[in-house]
């Protein structure tokens, strides 16, 4: 018997979107977070999920879930927001070179929360690296004479992803971690002007950004 989660995953990806997360509450709420893919082709331009995107996915999910008689009371489909979570290895691979905030399960040097530019791990267990379970953050060092700029840190992260070893003087500090060592990881919104983030920039004409949960489903009929 096909599970409701498999149906959700197949439906969302089949429509050309990425499934970021899926939650099911004891009250019957089924909430699905979707995102656009860089290589995707959509009805409206831009990289921000729109209300139209959510409506399209909602309609198809309602039909697909009905075919397996899935038990839910209400369906919500929304964008993950500008501080979208990173959960799977594929999420981390997609956002190498972007600023990410993580929360560790166990404190390191007296801290649990760190932020930096996401990079691939270079010194973890090879099997963990291959499985996408080991990553790193290029940290800003307040003690360095000339700490890396954000642009330089992004370039370093992308060079590491390509297997290009950095010169010793280019590295401030890289914090390595595995996915089972963190409680959560989220993108850090890039503020560009008037408090707007790079991922939540003003949409094109007719385009509506969806940053908060947008209830588009109804009660199951």
Protein backbone atom coordinates (compact mmCIF):
# COMPACT_ATOMS: atom_id res chain seq x y z
CA UNK A 1 0.00 0.00 0.00
CA UNK A 2 1.42 3.40 -1.00
CA UNK A 3 2.06 5.69 1.97
CA UNK A 4 0.70 9.25 2.07
CA UNK A 5 4.25 10.59 2.42
CA UNK A 6 5.40 8.81 -0.73
CA UNK A 7 2.40 10.23 -2.59
CA UNK A 8 3.25 13.75 -1.39
CA UNK A 9 6.91 13.41 -2.43
CA UNK A 10 6.07 11.95 -5.84
CA UNK A 11 3.43 14.59 -6.54
CA UNK A 12 5.53 17.60 -5.53
CA UNK A 13 8.66 16.49 -7.39
CA UNK A 14 6.57 15.44 -10.39
CA UNK A 15 5.32 19.02 -10.69
CA UNK A 16 8.91 20.29 -10.76
CA UNK A 17 9.22 21.54 -7.19
CA UNK A 18 11.43 20.56 -4.28
CA UNK A 19 9.78 19.22 -1.13
CA UNK A 20 11.49 20.92 1.79
CA UNK A 21 9.52 19.46 4.67
CA UNK A 22 6.23 17.80 5.49
CA UNK A 23 4.40 17.87 8.82
CA UNK A 24 1.32 16.04 10.01
CA UNK A 25 -0.41 17.05 13.26
CA UNK A 26 -2.64 15.03 15.54
CA UNK A 27 -5.48 17.43 14.67
CA UNK A 28 -5.40 16.28 11.05
CA UNK A 29 -3.41 19.18 9.57
CA UNK A 30 -1.10 18.16 6.73
CA UNK A 31 1.41 20.94 6.01
CA UNK A 32 3.78 20.72 3.02
CA UNK A 33 6.65 23.15 2.37
CA UNK A 34 7.82 23.50 -1.23
CA UNK A 35 10.52 25.45 -3.03
CA UNK A 36 11.42 26.20 -6.62
CA UNK A 37 14.45 24.52 -8.17
CA UNK A 38 17.19 26.58 -9.88
CA UNK A 39 16.76 24.69 -13.16
CA UNK A 40 12.95 24.60 -13.00
CA UNK A 41 10.62 26.24 -15.51
CA UNK A 42 7.58 27.93 -13.97
CA UNK A 43 4.55 29.93 -15.08
CA UNK A 44 5.89 33.10 -13.43
CA UNK A 45 9.58 34.14 -13.39
CA UNK A 46 11.78 34.32 -10.31
CA UNK A 47 13.11 31.98 -7.65
CA UNK A 48 10.44 32.75 -5.03
CA UNK A 49 7.49 30.42 -4.50
CA UNK A 50 4.22 32.14 -5.45
CA UNK A 51 0.60 31.71 -4.43
CA UNK A 52 -0.02 30.20 -7.89
CA UNK A 53 2.66 27.59 -7.22
CA UNK A 54 1.03 26.66 -3.91
CA UNK A 55 -2.43 26.48 -5.49
CA UNK A 56 -1.16 24.22 -8.28
CA UNK A 57 0.50 21.82 -5.84
CA UNK A 58 -2.51 21.90 -3.51
CA UNK A 59 -4.95 20.90 -6.26
CA UNK A 60 -2.79 18.02 -7.40
CA UNK A 61 -2.10 16.83 -3.86
CA UNK A 62 -5.80 16.80 -2.99
CA UNK A 63 -6.49 14.60 -6.01
CA UNK A 64 -3.49 12.31 -5.37
CA UNK A 65 -4.26 11.86 -1.68
CA UNK A 66 -7.89 11.09 -2.45
CA UNK A 67 -6.84 8.17 -4.66
CA UNK A 68 -5.29 6.43 -1.63
CA UNK A 69 -7.99 7.62 0.80
CA UNK A 70 -5.41 9.44 2.95
CA UNK A 71 -6.71 10.46 6.36
CA UNK A 72 -6.32 14.21 6.88
CA UNK A 73 -8.63 17.10 7.78
CA UNK A 74 -6.86 20.11 6.27
CA UNK A 75 -4.05 20.68 3.79
CA UNK A 76 -1.62 23.61 3.74
CA UNK A 77 1.03 24.16 1.07
CA UNK A 78 3.50 27.00 1.53
CA UNK A 79 6.98 28.37 0.93
CA UNK A 80 9.60 27.48 3.56
CA UNK A 81 10.36 31.20 3.99
CA UNK A 82 13.58 33.14 3.50
CA UNK A 83 15.22 31.27 6.39
CA UNK A 84 14.33 27.88 4.91
CA UNK A 85 15.55 24.82 6.78
CA UNK A 86 18.19 22.47 5.39
CA UNK A 87 17.32 18.89 6.25
CA UNK A 88 18.52 16.40 3.66
CA UNK A 89 21.98 15.97 2.08
CA UNK A 90 20.49 17.31 -1.18
CA UNK A 91 19.46 20.52 0.59
CA UNK A 92 23.01 21.06 1.87
CA UNK A 93 24.54 20.30 -1.54
CA UNK A 94 22.23 22.83 -3.20
CA UNK A 95 23.23 25.70 -0.89
CA UNK A 96 27.02 25.31 -0.75
CA UNK A 97 28.45 28.84 -0.77
CA UNK A 98 25.46 30.36 1.05
CA UNK A 99 25.40 31.65 4.62
CA UNK A 100 23.87 29.09 6.97
CA UNK A 101 23.11 29.08 10.71
CA UNK A 102 23.30 25.79 12.61
CA UNK A 103 22.39 24.71 16.12
CA UNK A 104 24.50 21.89 17.56
CA UNK A 105 23.13 19.18 19.83
CA UNK A 106 26.24 19.37 22.03
CA UNK A 107 28.12 22.66 22.68
CA UNK A 108 31.47 23.18 20.95
CA UNK A 109 33.81 25.66 22.64
CA UNK A 110 30.94 26.67 24.90
CA UNK A 111 28.51 27.43 22.06
CA UNK A 112 25.73 25.62 20.26
CA UNK A 113 24.89 28.22 17.59
CA UNK A 114 27.21 29.06 14.70
CA UNK A 115 26.80 30.76 11.34
CA UNK A 116 29.10 30.85 8.35
CA UNK A 117 29.42 29.99 4.67
CA UNK A 118 28.43 26.39 3.97
CA UNK A 119 31.16 24.26 2.43
CA UNK A 120 31.83 20.59 1.87
CA UNK A 121 33.86 18.81 4.52
CA UNK A 122 37.47 18.04 3.63
CA UNK A 123 38.63 16.02 6.63
CA UNK A 124 35.63 13.92 7.76
CA UNK A 125 35.25 10.20 7.20
CA UNK A 126 35.22 9.63 3.40
CA UNK A 127 32.07 7.53 3.64
CA UNK A 128 30.26 10.33 5.49
CA UNK A 129 31.39 12.87 2.88
CA UNK A 130 30.28 10.62 0.03
CA UNK A 131 26.87 10.12 1.68
CA UNK A 132 26.40 13.87 2.07
CA UNK A 133 26.41 13.62 5.87
CA UNK A 134 29.55 15.73 6.54
CA UNK A 135 29.76 19.48 5.93
CA UNK A 136 31.55 22.57 7.20
CA UNK A 137 31.09 26.27 7.88
CA UNK A 138 33.69 28.87 6.94
CA UNK A 139 33.55 31.06 10.04
CA UNK A 140 34.30 34.74 10.35
CA UNK A 141 37.28 35.11 12.65
CA UNK A 142 37.15 38.29 14.78
CA UNK A 143 40.80 37.79 15.75
CA UNK A 144 42.20 37.66 12.22
CA UNK A 145 44.09 40.69 10.87
CA UNK A 146 42.06 40.49 7.67
CA UNK A 147 39.14 38.10 8.08
CA UNK A 148 37.60 36.75 4.90
CA UNK A 149 34.90 38.86 3.33
CA UNK A 150 31.58 37.16 2.64
CA UNK A 151 32.38 37.12 -1.08
CA UNK A 152 35.78 35.51 -0.46
CA UNK A 153 34.23 32.97 1.92
CA UNK A 154 31.67 31.98 -0.73
CA UNK A 155 34.44 31.56 -3.31
CA UNK A 156 36.41 29.43 -0.87
CA UNK A 157 33.37 27.24 -0.17
CA UNK A 158 32.79 26.68 -3.89
CA UNK A 159 36.49 25.93 -4.46
CA UNK A 160 36.35 23.33 -1.68
CA UNK A 161 33.30 21.80 -3.37
CA UNK A 162 35.37 21.44 -6.55
CA UNK A 163 38.26 19.86 -4.62
CA UNK A 164 40.49 22.94 -4.89
CA UNK A 165 42.62 23.20 -1.75
CA UNK A 166 42.80 26.73 -0.30
CA UNK A 167 46.04 28.50 0.50
CA UNK A 168 46.69 28.47 4.28
CA UNK A 169 46.39 32.26 4.54
CA UNK A 170 42.92 32.18 2.96
CA UNK A 171 41.33 30.16 5.75
CA UNK A 172 40.01 31.81 8.92
CA UNK A 173 38.45 28.71 10.45
CA UNK A 174 36.27 25.90 9.17
CA UNK A 175 33.87 24.23 11.59
CA UNK A 176 33.17 20.67 10.50
CA UNK A 177 29.99 18.85 11.45
CA UNK A 178 27.83 15.90 10.47
CA UNK A 179 24.07 15.99 10.07
CA UNK A 180 23.51 13.86 13.16
CA UNK A 181 25.42 16.43 15.25
CA UNK A 182 23.03 19.31 14.57
CA UNK A 183 19.52 20.08 15.76
CA UNK A 184 18.72 22.32 12.83
CA UNK A 185 20.25 24.29 9.99
CA UNK A 186 18.71 27.28 8.22
CA UNK A 187 19.64 29.73 5.51
CA UNK A 188 20.56 33.18 6.79
CA UNK A 189 18.44 35.72 4.86
CA UNK A 190 20.57 38.15 2.86
CA UNK A 191 19.34 41.66 3.50
CA UNK A 192 19.93 43.84 0.46
CA UNK A 193 17.82 46.97 1.02
CA UNK A 194 15.00 48.25 3.21
CA UNK A 195 15.05 45.06 5.21
CA UNK A 196 14.22 42.85 2.26
CA UNK A 197 16.10 39.64 1.83
CA UNK A 198 17.70 38.37 -1.35
CA UNK A 199 15.38 35.33 -1.44
CA UNK A 200 12.32 37.45 -0.71
CA UNK A 201 12.95 40.28 -3.16
CA UNK A 202 9.98 42.12 -4.59
CA UNK A 203 8.35 39.73 -7.09
CA UNK A 204 7.77 40.61 -10.71
CA UNK A 205 4.42 42.03 -11.76
CA UNK A 206 1.68 39.53 -11.02
CA UNK A 207 4.02 37.48 -8.82
CA UNK A 208 3.24 37.10 -5.12
CA UNK A 209 5.87 35.89 -2.65
CA UNK A 210 4.73 33.40 -0.04
CA UNK A 211 6.88 33.55 3.09
CA UNK A 212 4.36 32.51 5.72
CA UNK A 213 2.24 29.36 5.73
CA UNK A 214 -0.53 29.89 3.18
CA UNK A 215 -3.55 27.73 3.79
CA UNK A 216 -4.78 26.70 0.40
CA UNK A 217 -6.31 23.34 1.04
CA UNK A 218 -9.67 22.77 2.59
CA UNK A 219 -11.18 20.00 4.57
CA UNK A 220 -10.94 16.65 2.92
CA UNK A 221 -14.10 15.84 1.07
